[in-house]
Structure formats: structure tokens, C-alpha cells
XYZ file of C-alpha atoms in Angstrom:
744
model
C 0.000 0.000 0.000
C 3.010 2.282 -0.517
C 1.093 4.462 -2.963
C -1.177 5.674 -0.185
C 1.763 7.633 1.205
C 2.284 9.607 -1.989
C 1.294 13.315 -1.838
C -1.618 12.897 -4.251
C -3.300 16.211 -3.471
C -0.083 18.142 -4.147
C 0.559 16.190 -7.362
C -2.969 16.752 -8.711
C -2.845 20.475 -7.964
C 0.649 20.839 -9.462
C -0.347 18.998 -12.660
C -3.540 21.047 -13.096
C -1.849 24.399 -12.620
C 1.059 23.463 -14.873
C -1.363 22.846 -17.727
C -3.543 25.882 -17.123
C -6.498 24.032 -15.578
C -8.525 24.972 -12.530
C -7.468 23.154 -9.397
C -10.033 20.269 -9.281
C -9.608 19.828 -5.545
C -10.412 23.482 -4.938
C -13.519 23.184 -7.125
C -14.660 20.076 -5.248
C -14.051 21.845 -1.973
C -16.254 24.732 -3.100
C -19.006 22.339 -4.166
C -18.956 20.542 -0.828
C -19.524 23.805 1.006
C -23.071 23.818 -0.372
C -23.796 20.562 1.485
C -23.641 19.551 5.124
C -20.413 17.737 6.080
C -20.926 13.990 5.659
C -19.071 10.707 5.585
C -19.811 10.148 1.894
C -19.818 13.119 -0.474
C -21.583 11.122 -3.189
C -22.029 7.368 -3.613
C -19.291 5.935 -5.815
C -21.987 3.899 -7.581
C -23.677 7.083 -8.773
C -20.387 8.642 -9.823
C -19.540 5.525 -11.821
C -22.963 5.458 -13.502
C -22.746 9.180 -14.239
C -19.343 8.843 -15.883
C -20.619 6.038 -18.133
C -23.769 8.013 -18.967
C -21.905 11.174 -19.939
C -19.159 9.284 -21.755
C -21.854 8.175 -24.164
C -23.194 11.744 -24.178
C -19.752 12.953 -25.222
C -19.767 10.491 -28.123
C -23.312 11.545 -29.048
C -22.267 15.186 -29.250
C -19.343 14.208 -31.451
C -21.398 12.086 -33.842
C -25.057 13.053 -34.153
C -24.858 16.781 -34.863
C -22.283 16.218 -37.629
C -24.378 13.551 -39.353
C -27.900 14.889 -39.501
C -28.585 12.969 -42.733
C -28.467 9.718 -40.745
C -31.672 8.153 -39.432
C -31.405 8.564 -35.662
C -33.715 7.318 -32.891
C -36.868 9.293 -32.205
C -35.442 11.194 -29.216
C -32.502 12.517 -31.273
C -34.668 13.443 -34.258
C -36.869 15.529 -31.967
C -34.103 16.991 -29.818
C -32.082 18.178 -32.834
C -35.071 19.668 -34.688
C -35.171 23.461 -34.114
C -38.909 23.498 -34.870
C -39.676 20.987 -32.114
C -40.440 21.913 -28.503
C -38.028 19.150 -27.467
C -35.139 21.003 -29.144
C -32.070 21.514 -26.958
C -29.305 23.994 -27.943
C -25.818 22.487 -28.011
C -23.299 25.326 -28.037
C -22.021 24.953 -24.462
C -23.082 21.343 -23.838
C -20.072 19.065 -23.528
C -22.290 16.005 -23.678
C -25.581 15.399 -25.438
C -27.972 12.966 -23.820
C -31.656 12.133 -24.129
C -33.340 14.790 -21.985
C -36.792 15.118 -23.487
C -38.033 11.710 -24.709
C -36.761 9.177 -22.205
C -39.593 6.761 -22.933
C -39.475 3.064 -23.675
C -41.394 -0.087 -22.867
C -39.807 -3.388 -21.898
C -40.910 -6.834 -22.943
C -39.601 -10.059 -21.491
C -40.410 -13.263 -19.661
C -41.136 -13.757 -15.950
C -37.982 -14.704 -14.023
C -35.795 -13.882 -17.029
C -33.122 -11.209 -16.748
C -33.407 -10.018 -20.368
C -35.610 -6.969 -20.941
C -35.614 -5.803 -24.576
C -36.911 -2.241 -24.885
C -39.011 -0.530 -27.548
C -38.992 3.238 -28.039
C -42.081 5.378 -28.915
C -41.633 4.742 -32.650
C -40.999 1.003 -32.494
C -37.191 0.985 -32.469
C -36.237 -2.300 -30.760
C -33.105 -2.700 -28.633
C -33.023 -6.463 -28.026
C -29.826 -6.749 -25.947
C -29.045 -4.660 -22.885
C -27.429 -1.333 -23.829
C -26.818 -2.573 -27.361
C -27.612 -1.825 -30.976
C -31.158 -1.586 -32.320
C -33.399 -2.802 -35.129
C -35.548 -0.400 -37.135
C -37.997 -0.930 -40.012
C -38.741 1.508 -42.856
C -40.884 1.657 -45.980
C -39.273 3.085 -49.134
C -41.337 3.617 -52.299
C -39.772 3.474 -55.752
C -40.951 7.032 -56.433
C -38.812 8.411 -53.581
C -41.345 8.553 -50.753
C -40.075 7.158 -47.452
C -41.657 6.238 -44.139
C -39.126 6.553 -41.321
C -40.938 6.061 -37.990
C -38.363 7.995 -35.965
C -39.063 11.103 -38.083
C -42.828 10.764 -37.840
C -44.527 13.236 -35.524
C -47.409 10.867 -34.938
C -47.744 7.150 -34.326
C -50.135 4.770 -32.613
C -48.438 2.602 -30.022
C -50.147 0.103 -27.717
C -49.183 -2.572 -25.209
C -51.043 -5.829 -25.698
C -51.318 -7.633 -22.358
C -53.302 -10.586 -23.655
C -50.957 -11.707 -26.401
C -49.822 -15.323 -26.397
C -46.417 -14.394 -25.011
C -47.721 -11.954 -22.432
C -46.418 -8.538 -23.475
C -46.375 -7.192 -27.030
C -45.657 -3.599 -28.071
C -47.419 -2.668 -31.313
C -46.454 0.497 -33.230
C -48.171 1.813 -36.364
C -46.973 4.743 -38.480
C -48.581 6.047 -41.662
C -47.394 8.563 -44.244
C -48.684 9.434 -47.739
C -49.753 6.004 -48.922
C -47.133 4.139 -46.870
C -47.949 2.138 -43.726
C -45.834 0.192 -41.263
C -46.886 -1.861 -38.245
C -44.300 -3.449 -35.996
C -44.833 -5.801 -33.076
C -42.150 -6.700 -30.557
C -42.276 -9.370 -27.861
C -40.190 -12.001 -26.060
C -40.759 -15.728 -26.216
C -39.184 -19.020 -25.228
C -38.330 -21.691 -27.816
C -36.894 -24.809 -26.267
C -33.989 -23.707 -24.094
C -33.609 -20.335 -25.804
C -35.190 -16.997 -24.914
C -35.791 -14.809 -27.932
C -36.817 -11.297 -28.835
C -39.136 -11.260 -31.831
C -39.897 -8.348 -34.140
C -42.688 -8.515 -36.690
C -42.685 -5.818 -39.377
C -45.641 -5.563 -41.754
C -45.504 -2.980 -44.543
C -47.979 -1.674 -47.100
C -47.250 0.650 -50.029
C -49.713 2.050 -52.586
C -47.070 1.576 -55.284
C -44.000 -0.587 -55.778
C -41.437 -0.245 -53.011
C -39.418 -1.970 -50.317
C -39.748 -3.049 -46.713
C -36.381 -2.268 -45.105
C -35.003 -3.857 -41.947
C -32.046 -1.819 -40.728
C -29.404 -2.544 -38.125
C -28.679 0.651 -36.179
C -25.608 1.563 -34.051
C -27.764 3.524 -31.609
C -30.480 3.115 -28.966
C -32.658 5.354 -26.743
C -29.549 6.596 -24.882
C -27.368 7.239 -27.920
C -24.580 5.589 -29.903
C -24.085 1.808 -29.476
C -21.102 0.602 -31.457
C -21.182 -1.957 -34.280
C -17.811 -2.800 -35.876
C -18.614 -5.673 -38.209
C -21.738 -6.981 -39.926
C -21.921 -10.189 -41.970
C -24.921 -11.449 -43.938
C -25.338 -15.221 -43.589
C -24.678 -17.340 -46.661
C -28.399 -18.154 -46.990
C -29.204 -14.428 -46.646
C -31.462 -15.246 -43.676
C -29.668 -13.316 -40.961
C -26.780 -11.239 -39.637
C -23.835 -12.015 -37.447
C -22.807 -8.877 -35.571
C -19.269 -8.369 -34.327
C -18.723 -12.108 -34.687
C -21.088 -12.870 -31.823
C -24.720 -11.726 -31.728
C -27.107 -13.026 -34.366
C -30.287 -11.758 -36.009
C -32.429 -14.195 -38.026
C -34.911 -13.265 -40.804
C -37.996 -15.312 -41.651
C -37.195 -14.821 -45.359
C -33.908 -14.356 -47.229
C -33.006 -10.748 -47.963
C -33.718 -9.847 -51.589
C -31.274 -6.946 -51.526
C -28.655 -6.131 -48.930
C -26.511 -3.081 -48.258
C -23.833 -2.183 -45.716
C -22.098 1.102 -44.937
C -19.564 2.542 -42.508
C -19.120 5.877 -40.755
C -16.967 7.516 -43.440
C -19.475 6.711 -46.217
C -22.490 7.611 -44.102
C -25.677 5.873 -43.053
C -26.819 2.900 -45.096
C -30.064 4.847 -45.584
C -28.342 7.055 -48.175
C -26.842 4.038 -49.952
C -29.955 1.933 -50.619
C -29.471 2.338 -54.383
C -25.779 1.396 -54.365
C -24.270 -1.948 -55.285
C -25.098 -4.724 -52.872
C -22.708 -5.902 -50.170
C -22.928 -8.975 -47.941
C -20.762 -7.619 -45.148
C -18.627 -4.784 -43.960
C -16.490 -3.317 -41.203
C -16.216 0.081 -39.562
C -13.164 0.755 -37.427
C -15.030 3.612 -35.727
C -17.914 1.348 -34.724
C -20.699 2.956 -36.763
C -21.476 0.169 -39.225
C -25.054 0.043 -40.550
C -26.874 -2.522 -42.652
C -30.193 -2.889 -44.469
C -32.041 -5.996 -45.650
C -34.668 -5.170 -48.296
C -37.874 -7.010 -49.241
C -39.926 -6.182 -52.330
C -43.388 -4.671 -51.890
C -46.013 -4.973 -54.589
C -48.664 -2.215 -54.782
C -51.368 -2.477 -52.099
C -50.105 -5.894 -51.017
C -48.991 -6.201 -47.394
C -45.767 -8.048 -46.628
C -44.624 -9.308 -43.241
C -41.153 -10.120 -41.956
C -40.366 -11.864 -38.638
C -37.008 -11.144 -37.032
C -35.543 -13.218 -34.182
C -32.727 -12.276 -31.797
C -31.524 -14.809 -29.181
C -31.410 -13.226 -25.733
C -28.675 -13.460 -23.153
C -30.290 -14.933 -20.024
C -28.468 -15.398 -16.727
C -31.392 -17.283 -15.209
C -34.025 -19.494 -16.740
C -37.472 -17.913 -17.227
C -40.262 -19.763 -15.421
C -41.739 -22.673 -17.349
C -45.303 -21.473 -16.946
C -44.635 -18.074 -18.503
C -46.999 -15.203 -17.858
C -50.073 -17.291 -16.921
C -48.103 -19.002 -14.140
C -46.534 -15.736 -12.953
C -49.974 -14.084 -12.674
C -51.676 -16.956 -10.846
C -53.591 -15.766 -7.794
C -52.702 -12.104 -8.228
C -55.075 -9.382 -7.100
C -57.305 -8.503 -10.054
C -59.088 -5.237 -10.714
C -62.177 -4.414 -12.741
C -63.444 -0.847 -13.177
C -65.928 0.876 -15.497
C -62.881 2.937 -16.569
C -60.923 0.873 -19.128
C -57.901 3.175 -19.067
C -57.472 3.000 -15.287
C -57.890 -0.778 -15.370
C -55.299 -1.104 -18.131
C -52.813 1.005 -16.176
C -53.213 -1.303 -13.174
C -52.830 -4.469 -15.256
C -49.775 -3.067 -17.043
C -48.234 -2.012 -13.723
C -48.634 -5.498 -12.218
C -46.811 -6.996 -15.199
C -44.115 -4.341 -14.933
C -43.533 -5.391 -11.316
C -43.269 -9.069 -12.239
C -40.953 -8.439 -15.187
C -38.529 -6.446 -13.046
C -38.403 -8.877 -10.129
C -36.681 -11.933 -11.633
C -34.688 -12.441 -8.417
C -33.324 -9.087 -7.414
C -35.725 -6.193 -7.895
C -34.874 -3.527 -10.469
C -36.436 -0.047 -10.750
C -36.093 -0.057 -14.537
C -35.224 -2.220 -17.549
C -32.328 -0.072 -18.786
C -30.892 3.023 -17.078
C -31.874 1.728 -13.635
C -31.301 -1.971 -14.130
C -29.401 -2.255 -10.866
C -30.306 -2.730 -7.247
C -31.276 -0.181 -4.595
C -32.850 -1.115 -1.268
C -35.095 1.948 -1.445
C -36.699 1.075 -4.762
C -36.789 -2.612 -3.888
C -38.714 -2.030 -0.654
C -41.365 0.122 -2.306
C -41.685 -2.192 -5.311
C -41.960 -5.214 -3.021
C -44.709 -3.495 -1.046
C -46.745 -3.314 -4.253
C -45.891 -6.910 -5.165
C -47.173 -8.031 -1.759
C -50.370 -6.008 -2.091
C -50.868 -7.473 -5.569
C -50.832 -10.929 -4.023
C -47.423 -11.932 -5.416
C -46.173 -13.077 -2.025
C -43.701 -15.767 -3.085
C -41.983 -13.481 -5.589
C -41.523 -10.873 -2.861
C -40.206 -13.455 -0.394
C -37.616 -14.629 -2.910
C -36.312 -11.076 -3.261
C -36.184 -10.493 0.503
C -34.149 -13.683 0.881
C -31.374 -11.938 -1.051
C -31.160 -8.962 1.322
C -28.913 -10.424 4.071
C -26.094 -11.091 1.610
C -25.865 -7.330 1.032
C -25.569 -6.473 4.726
C -22.128 -5.348 5.908
C -20.491 -6.660 9.066
C -21.599 -3.645 11.067
C -25.257 -4.175 10.084
C -25.630 -1.668 7.232
C -27.836 -2.827 4.367
C -25.682 -1.392 1.638
C -26.703 -0.788 -1.933
C -24.991 2.613 -2.037
C -22.788 4.372 0.474
C -24.116 7.421 2.262
C -27.814 6.549 1.940
C -29.068 6.043 5.465
C -32.658 5.141 4.601
C -31.863 1.575 3.529
C -31.932 -0.125 6.942
C -35.317 1.283 7.853
C -36.699 0.253 4.478
C -35.437 -3.313 4.790
C -36.880 -3.776 8.285
C -40.175 -2.219 7.234
C -40.637 -4.393 4.134
C -39.829 -7.589 6.050
C -42.510 -6.611 8.562
C -44.931 -5.833 5.718
C -44.203 -9.243 4.232
C -45.093 -10.943 7.507
C -48.214 -8.805 8.019
C -49.602 -9.263 4.511
C -48.680 -12.924 4.061
C -49.520 -14.097 7.564
C -46.222 -15.979 7.585
C -43.704 -15.730 10.414
C -40.291 -14.189 9.754
C -37.746 -16.797 8.741
C -35.197 -17.922 11.340
C -32.428 -16.947 8.895
C -33.671 -13.347 8.941
C -33.483 -12.876 12.711
C -29.814 -11.958 12.997
C -29.833 -9.552 9.993
C -32.949 -7.861 11.448
C -31.311 -7.387 14.853
C -28.052 -6.169 13.328
C -29.934 -3.800 11.024
C -31.847 -2.272 13.931
C -28.686 -1.990 16.027
C -26.980 -0.168 13.149
C -29.758 2.448 13.155
C -29.363 3.066 16.864
C -25.573 3.270 16.620
C -25.757 5.578 13.609
C -27.801 8.238 15.386
C -25.952 11.429 16.245
C -25.626 12.573 19.861
C -28.524 14.679 21.080
C -26.405 17.806 21.531
C -29.226 20.328 21.388
C -28.645 21.232 17.741
C -31.522 21.048 15.223
C -30.096 17.741 13.978
C -29.324 16.355 17.415
C -30.373 12.718 17.760
C -31.025 12.318 14.028
C -29.104 10.339 11.424
C -25.953 11.916 9.958
C -26.005 14.045 6.851
C -26.159 11.895 3.755
C -27.138 11.672 0.140
C -30.539 10.277 1.081
C -33.079 9.782 -1.706
C -30.783 11.509 -4.223
C -33.379 13.977 -5.442
C -33.827 16.061 -2.300
C -30.688 18.182 -2.676
C -27.074 18.308 -1.443
C -26.058 16.119 1.488
C -28.081 17.065 4.542
C -29.816 15.734 7.669
C -32.882 14.535 5.806
C -36.113 13.798 7.654
C -36.792 11.174 4.961
C -33.971 9.088 6.473
C -35.205 9.667 10.015
C -38.801 8.688 9.315
C -37.580 5.481 7.715
C -35.348 4.817 10.715
C -38.236 5.229 13.162
C -40.470 3.073 10.979
C -37.726 0.457 10.709
C -37.207 0.289 14.472
C -40.940 -0.131 15.063
C -40.944 -2.857 12.421
C -38.011 -4.557 14.199
C -40.009 -4.502 17.442
C -42.983 -6.182 15.758
C -40.728 -8.755 14.123
C -39.080 -9.628 17.444
C -42.559 -10.017 18.895
C -43.296 -12.528 16.135
C -40.127 -14.404 17.073
C -41.411 -14.535 20.656
C -38.601 -12.273 21.909
C -40.615 -9.862 24.029
C -37.662 -8.181 25.749
C -35.969 -7.505 22.456
C -39.238 -6.197 21.032
C -39.653 -3.824 23.967
C -36.071 -2.615 23.550
C -36.522 -1.738 19.873
C -39.854 -0.063 20.590
C -38.156 2.087 23.232
C -35.426 3.002 20.750
C -38.090 3.966 18.216
C -39.800 6.169 20.835
C -36.497 7.902 21.627
C -35.770 8.456 17.948
C -39.279 9.792 17.307
C -38.868 12.166 20.258
C -35.670 13.547 18.701
C -37.468 14.050 15.399
C -40.361 15.796 17.143
C -37.980 18.144 18.991
C -36.247 18.988 15.730
C -39.562 19.619 13.958
C -40.710 21.899 16.776
C -37.605 24.052 16.327
C -38.109 24.134 12.572
C -41.759 25.135 12.976
C -40.654 28.041 15.129
C -38.100 29.112 12.513
C -40.465 28.775 9.527
C -43.589 29.969 11.359
C -45.323 26.895 9.930
C -45.803 23.283 11.049
C -44.871 22.049 7.549
C -41.848 19.746 7.420
C -38.988 20.835 5.136
C -36.493 18.347 3.705
C -34.077 18.904 6.617
C -33.781 21.022 9.785
C -31.749 23.589 7.835
C -33.850 23.913 4.695
C -36.641 26.279 3.853
C -39.795 24.841 2.374
C -39.223 23.762 -1.209
C -39.943 20.799 -3.453
C -37.559 18.658 -1.387
C -40.222 18.589 1.339
C -41.828 15.782 -0.679
C -39.504 13.362 1.132
C -40.981 14.327 4.479
C -44.328 12.831 3.468
C -42.834 9.399 4.142
C -43.966 9.676 7.760
C -47.560 9.627 6.494
C -47.148 7.391 3.457
C -46.068 4.686 3.273
C -44.921 4.447 6.892
C -48.105 5.684 8.632
C -46.111 6.663 11.735
C -47.807 10.077 11.560
C -51.574 10.154 12.068
C -53.740 10.976 9.033
C -54.642 14.354 10.565
C -51.175 15.273 11.908
C -50.969 19.067 11.349
C -47.333 18.807 10.283
C -48.149 16.238 7.597
C -51.178 18.122 6.312
C -49.304 21.430 6.211
C -46.507 19.824 4.192
C -48.925 18.372 1.671
C -50.769 21.689 1.463
C -47.518 23.509 0.694
C -46.686 21.012 -2.059
C -50.161 21.147 -3.589
C -50.159 24.950 -3.546
C -46.625 25.501 -4.810
C -45.310 22.445 -6.633
C -47.935 21.225 -9.094
C -47.500 21.427 -12.873
C -50.281 20.027 -15.064
C -51.780 18.566 -11.917
C -48.676 16.517 -11.018
C -45.861 17.118 -8.556
C -42.961 18.934 -10.231
C -39.643 18.135 -8.582
C -37.402 21.168 -9.026
C -34.396 19.419 -7.491
C -32.323 17.246 -9.849
C -35.271 15.670 -11.684
C -36.681 18.953 -13.053
C -39.776 17.117 -14.189
C -43.194 15.875 -13.119
C -42.895 12.768 -10.972
C -45.731 10.261 -11.152
C -44.649 8.281 -8.099
C -44.188 11.359 -5.910
C -47.535 12.757 -7.078
C -49.072 9.533 -5.814
C -47.336 9.935 -2.433
C -49.168 13.248 -2.131
C -52.388 11.553 -3.196
C -51.961 8.862 -0.544
C -51.467 11.465 2.201
C -54.575 13.296 0.970
C -56.519 10.022 0.828
C -55.717 9.210 4.458
C -56.868 12.694 5.454
C -60.156 12.450 3.525
C -59.022 15.257 1.209
C -60.954 15.006 -2.100
C -57.932 16.402 -3.963
C -56.506 12.880 -3.798
C -58.773 12.092 -6.749
C -57.367 15.000 -8.785
C -53.798 13.837 -8.177
C -54.771 10.312 -9.162
C -56.423 11.468 -12.399
C -53.402 13.636 -13.244
C -51.061 10.681 -12.813
C -53.171 8.529 -15.124
C -53.143 11.334 -17.683
C -49.323 11.431 -17.600
C -48.903 7.746 -18.484
C -47.533 6.824 -21.892
C -49.746 5.076 -24.467
C -48.243 1.768 -23.304
C -49.201 2.495 -19.689
C -45.743 3.421 -18.406
C -44.253 6.387 -16.598
C -40.637 7.557 -16.930
C -39.061 8.669 -13.672
C -39.707 12.319 -14.474
C -41.813 13.860 -17.222
C -40.970 16.908 -19.341
C -43.734 19.487 -18.783
C -43.914 20.404 -22.485
C -43.101 17.277 -24.485
C -44.771 14.847 -22.083
C -41.722 12.636 -22.595
C -39.259 11.409 -20.015
C -36.584 13.846 -18.859
C -34.890 11.889 -16.053
C -34.009 8.339 -15.142
C -35.358 5.199 -16.714
C -37.978 5.467 -19.431
C -40.045 2.799 -17.681
C -39.869 3.520 -13.970
C -40.913 0.529 -11.886
C -41.283 2.545 -8.683
C -43.962 4.579 -10.485
C -45.750 1.369 -11.523
C -45.567 0.181 -7.917
C -47.164 3.375 -6.635
C -49.987 3.055 -9.168
C -50.716 -0.451 -7.868
C -50.673 0.912 -4.310
C -52.943 3.810 -5.257
C -55.609 1.512 -6.690
C -55.225 -0.929 -3.838
C -55.624 1.752 -1.177
C -58.521 3.252 -3.101
C -60.367 -0.009 -2.452
C -58.891 -1.108 0.883
C -56.199 0.130 3.229
C -55.154 -0.551 6.797
C -55.569 2.253 9.304
C -54.627 0.955 12.731
C -57.027 -1.843 13.722
C -59.479 -0.948 10.937
C -59.769 -1.599 7.210
C -60.964 1.458 5.284
C -63.077 0.410 2.290
C -63.618 2.405 -0.902
C -62.324 5.797 0.241
C -60.328 6.371 -2.952
C -62.901 5.257 -5.509
C -63.514 8.016 -8.022
C -67.067 9.437 -8.087
C -67.304 8.910 -11.852
C -66.939 5.162 -11.285
C -69.949 5.003 -8.963
C -72.637 5.465 -11.593
C -75.870 3.526 -11.958
C -75.217 -0.003 -13.169
C -71.486 0.090 -12.481
C -69.733 -2.874 -10.884
C -66.229 -2.625 -9.443
C -64.239 -5.635 -8.227
C -60.903 -6.024 -6.486
C -59.183 -9.062 -5.071
C -58.035 -11.323 -3.650
C -56.205 -8.545 -1.803
C -53.777 -9.364 1.025
C -54.234 -7.175 4.103
C -52.776 -7.232 7.593
C -55.932 -9.041 8.746
C -56.288 -11.594 5.957
C -57.166 -11.773 2.290
C -60.177 -9.837 1.022
C -62.167 -9.785 -2.240
C -64.462 -6.809 -2.809
C -67.357 -5.992 -5.108
C -69.006 -2.578 -5.260
C -72.177 -2.509 -7.383
C -74.420 0.528 -7.908
C -78.097 -0.303 -8.348
C -81.167 1.775 -7.686
C -79.174 4.690 -6.305
C -77.496 2.484 -3.695
C -73.933 1.162 -3.527
C -73.889 -2.477 -2.530
C -70.541 -3.412 -0.999
C -69.955 -7.155 -0.801
C -66.873 -9.003 0.329
C -65.510 -12.432 0.991
C -62.496 -12.856 3.214
C -60.153 -15.323 4.812
C -59.464 -13.577 8.108
C -56.496 -14.848 10.103
C -58.124 -14.023 13.421
C -61.227 -12.236 14.616
C -62.794 -10.232 11.758
C -61.601 -6.612 11.843
C -63.788 -3.548 11.837
C -64.508 -2.267 8.319
C -65.026 1.419 7.707
C -67.117 1.812 4.536
C -65.959 5.217 3.275
C -67.181 5.761 -0.278
C -66.421 9.312 -1.457
C -68.987 11.957 -0.615
C -70.835 9.736 1.873
C -70.807 9.467 5.655
C -68.559 6.680 6.905
C -70.318 3.499 7.867
C -68.687 1.050 10.304
C -69.451 -2.665 10.041
C -67.921 -5.941 11.128
C -65.697 -7.821 8.709
C -67.846 -10.861 9.437
C -70.956 -9.312 7.855
C -69.966 -9.776 4.213
C -72.219 -6.962 2.990
C -72.982 -3.275 3.450
C -75.208 -0.834 1.617
C -74.944 2.938 1.319
C -76.623 5.644 -0.716
C -74.911 7.234 -3.685
C -75.007 11.050 -4.096
C -77.203 12.216 -6.961
């Protein structure tokens, strides 16, 4: 370890100054002054991901703007068009990344790791972070249909297809029509991505299948392309293969120096080619006769680490909590969200199929909560079983350094698993639970009388709240985690240990309450900012965690209600929560956190937030992490954000049934427009902390008939029938039926 003794700081400064650069250490020191001192300035995992992301952005800026005659993915075509509202100037941008149309939809197989993605114009990226396949229609008279340059398209997600998930995209232009379908399937021992391209031309022309060195993030290198001897497929870089259902009738290849293959479709044919730069393109052409559709099927073998489940989607969906509403769109969004959860929980749980295809405890806990509430208990248990392996020797559940919310989230989701499944915690979990709770207690700062006394240290927290600080988000999770640990120890029969963790939770909550009292005095408001040292801003969204999902603050806690009121009054754009910090977009999942707090409080604005979130979904029923307020496209994170899908499942679930202490609240979040004469709403079987419940709400003769069947695990709980706009009506869970009037 001799190199550790070298004077690195001196050497870096000397090198920078000698070459006329700013001192990087001085710059970093300045940046850190904007944050509270902390153990970890920024998680190395995020720095690593950011470097990779912007390395591609640097390549994009070098390539795309100098080759505008190439056919680029939809996001680039829009972002580089000065007439488009997605246009982004480039003069002072070192890197160029997708900032206005981060939208895609994944297909795949349950329990399989592969998640091919399809962009809003049907561009298919079969292999993770790889090249893409595109289809075009080219007429002999010079007309062309290039989906990525089309301002309009019809894209849908078929949930009932034979293979479970199929993305269908149709584009039309001046007598030319193209419909593509993309899905994943299993043939023998091989998982495959399939692309069907069907073209129609009102005159003679060509269906073109093109291999593209780009994807929804930017350039993806291709160095060599070879057409198979039978002209029925490509071999790419000597490894990956693409198979065609019919032999190519014409075939062209180009490299970077010559330009895109699109501008060489009339040149002499070539069966292969190389590009030392990595920008090789190819096109396989199929003759179109006038007004005669032609279909091509393309197959790409997928790289699977694990084996997808033998039963496919039907087996994966067995016993899940089903929803039926008179609103087809809302029902579709729920069904799509459930499948999104399954697809992204093959073992570990991922918050996205592409940009976020890696593990965080935070996302995993919230996604698993939705999986549990959707009745997918075994899938959630399998994921939780993987948690202890990520715990450090001192008890920290580590997915990233400096994020102190993880331990509370792990303890909370294990407790939720036990409550919703009715199963005891596993013996193998006991030691990790105890160590995780002990870590929280040891991590607390001394109660020195400062505003952050007794709280967790400053950290990076949920990443979108601001610079490192003493975030209440972390503290609420810690309190919730300690209370969960107490309940879990009670389930183990360890009453003394349970009492100890409950006492620690009380002490921690007392420290939080003292801090909030001082903040309220400073701000002249009970609203909870992001940290003891922040003013009220969009970062206060993290402080709602005490109300949802943790429920450690009462529904009518003035601090919680004042926080939500501030956010509703100051932070809504197009009806959704706009996160100014980092994301700079509308967040579907955070909008739903606000809706859940409003729902618990009986605030009718919960319905408005719910409707706004549904309105923000893509045509395939997905939400990117953050949404551009003008384009409606993604502007942050993954283009298919699984946390957002999880919160939609939770929103619909809690609209029908939610736990509130020793009571189940029924129907409080149902939208008034659903409760019309003749309507029938069903939900279930829904796991709850008291047992599994199936609900039917039918409106007949001006009355709402609420019927349920249940498998209670003990004495039937009290049910609070709380349909919107009506007085609450308490009944016993043993009754099986209730009836209330419906407002005219």
C-alpha cells in the first residue's frame, strides 16, 4: 500500500496548474460547502454510472450533430429539430444525452433477466445497452416512411398476447404504412426477442429492416456486420445473431466515413462490412407490390443469466389481485403495472429495464410493497431472501454508500411481508434484522441540542432532495424500521428484544419531534422541510414518508397536512408534482405519495392527483421517472420507472382497501365517476394485515352495494365503509355486505 503515502493532493494540484487548468480539488471543496459535512460526499456507484452516462453523451455530441442525414432514434430526431419543442441547444453542452423523450417499454419473460426495450416509434433494442433494429418503408418514387421522423404514431401494449407482453407500433405517411410488433418468447432452451414488421405501399417499393448503431440513450457501437450465406440473418461483431424469416432480396452495408446505409440503398449490394469507428449500418430489403402487405419476422436470441419460469406469464400471474373498473384506461394502467412489477423482479428487484437496471434497497422495498399487495407473495419473499447477503459486518444494508434510509426500508418491508402474508419471519432473517436495527441506533448522532441532534448523519438520502443534509426522509424510515423490528421480534417470541426496539423507536421519534418543533418556530409553519436547515421547497416531498407509506404520523397530523398543502399549492405542474431538485420534471410516483397522504386525510384532492397521474402515463401504460412538462416525454431516469408502476398499484389498492390501525378502510379512494348507476367494481383477492379480502361494489337503484368475501387470520376486523362523498359506515368484517346511498 506504498502508494497511499504519496502526496496525491499536491501532485494533482501541481499537474492542473502546470497545464492551465482549474485546481479540481479546490472546485470540489467549493461544491462541498453547499452541502452539510458527511461521511460520503456522493455514492461511488452514482459517480460511476454518471461517468458512463456522460461518456456516451460525449460520443453523441461528437457524432449526431455532424451527421444529420443519418436516421437517428426518435429522441434525437426531436431533440435536434429546431422546430420541435423538445429542441435543446448544443453550443455549451459538452455532452448530449436524451433529456426530453426518455420513454421506452420493456418486454420479457417472468424470471428472465433479459428486458428488450421498444422506443415510442418502435425501435427495438433487443440486448441490454446494445444496438437496435428499425424498419422503414421506401417507395420506388422516392417517398419514405421513417418512424423515428414521424410526428405521430399509434403505439399500444397488448397484455393478452400469447407471449404476455407485445408492443405494437403503427406509423402512416402518404400512402405508406408500417406496423411493428415486438415481444419475447421461449423456444426450447432459448429466450428470444421477436420483431414482426408488416408494410404496405400504394405503389411498388421496399420493406427495409435496418441494423442501427444507436439506442434510446445514444450511440451503441457496431464494428462488423456479416450477412449469412443463406441471406437469412446477420452475425454482428462475430457474436450476436439476427435471423430473418425470409432471405433478404437486396442487402446493403455502410460505414461511418461513407455515411448511413439509408443514403446508400441504391448502391451496389454488399454482404458484409467493417467500420473501425464502430458505426457500421446494414439494411435488408424485401420487395413490396402495390397495395399488397408483406410481413417479416425477425428473431434475436437473448442473453439470459437465469431461466425464465416454465409457466410463462399465466403461471406468474396466478392468484394475483385482479381489478375491474368501469374505466378501461385506469384498469389497463393497473394491469400493465402489475406486469411491470413481475418483469422487473426476476430475483433481485430492479427499478427499470435499462438506465436503472441495478439494485437499490429503497426502490426494492417500495416495489416489493406493491408486489405483496398485488398478491405476489412468493416473488416478494424470494427477493427479501437476497437482502442479508448485502448487509455489511456492522449491520448496514448497503446498496450505495451514504444513503441512510436503507436499513429502515429493509426492516419495514420484512414486517410488511409478515403482516400481509400471515407468515412468520424466517429464522435466517433474525440476525440480519437485529443487526440492522442496532446499526440504526448506533448511527444516530448525539442529542447535543442542535436542530439535527439525535437524528441520522447528513447523507445523500433519496438523491433527489438536494445536497447532502440531515434529511427527515432518512429519520422517518429509521423510526419506521425500528418499530418494524419490534414487531418482528414479537413474532419471534422475543418480548424483551421487542420492547427494547420499541423504546429506541420512541427515543428516535422524540428527537425528530424536537427537531420539527424548532423548525416550525423558525419557519412559522408546522410544515416539514427536507431537513432542519432547509426552507420549504420541493424537497419537502420526502418528508411525506412519515404519512405514506410508513403511517407513523396520524392521518390528521398538522405537520403532515401542512406539508402536503404547501406542495399542492406551490409544486404542481399540469396537476402533477414537479420536482425542481435534480429531476426537473413531473414525478408520477411522488404525485401519488401526495395523493396517498390526501386520501388518508379524507381530502378530495386525492382524486385530482390520481387522475393527473393517469393522464401522464404513456400510451403503453408506463411512466418515466420524471416527465418533461412540455413534451410529455421522459426527462430523467429510466424510461419505464418501476417505482412509479408500484405506486400506481398501491394507489388503486388503497382506493379499495387500506389498513388504518385496527381498521380496514373500504372504498375511500374510488372516483365518483366510477360510482354510476349499473357500475360494478371488483378487487381481489387482496392481502391485508388481517387476511385476504375480495371486494365488489355494485351501484343499483341509487345504492352502492358493498360485498366481500375474506379469509381472516383471526377475529374479523372492523370495516369502515368510506365511499367518497358519503358518511362513513362502520361494520364488522364478518358481515360480508354493506349498503350505502350514492349522491345524486
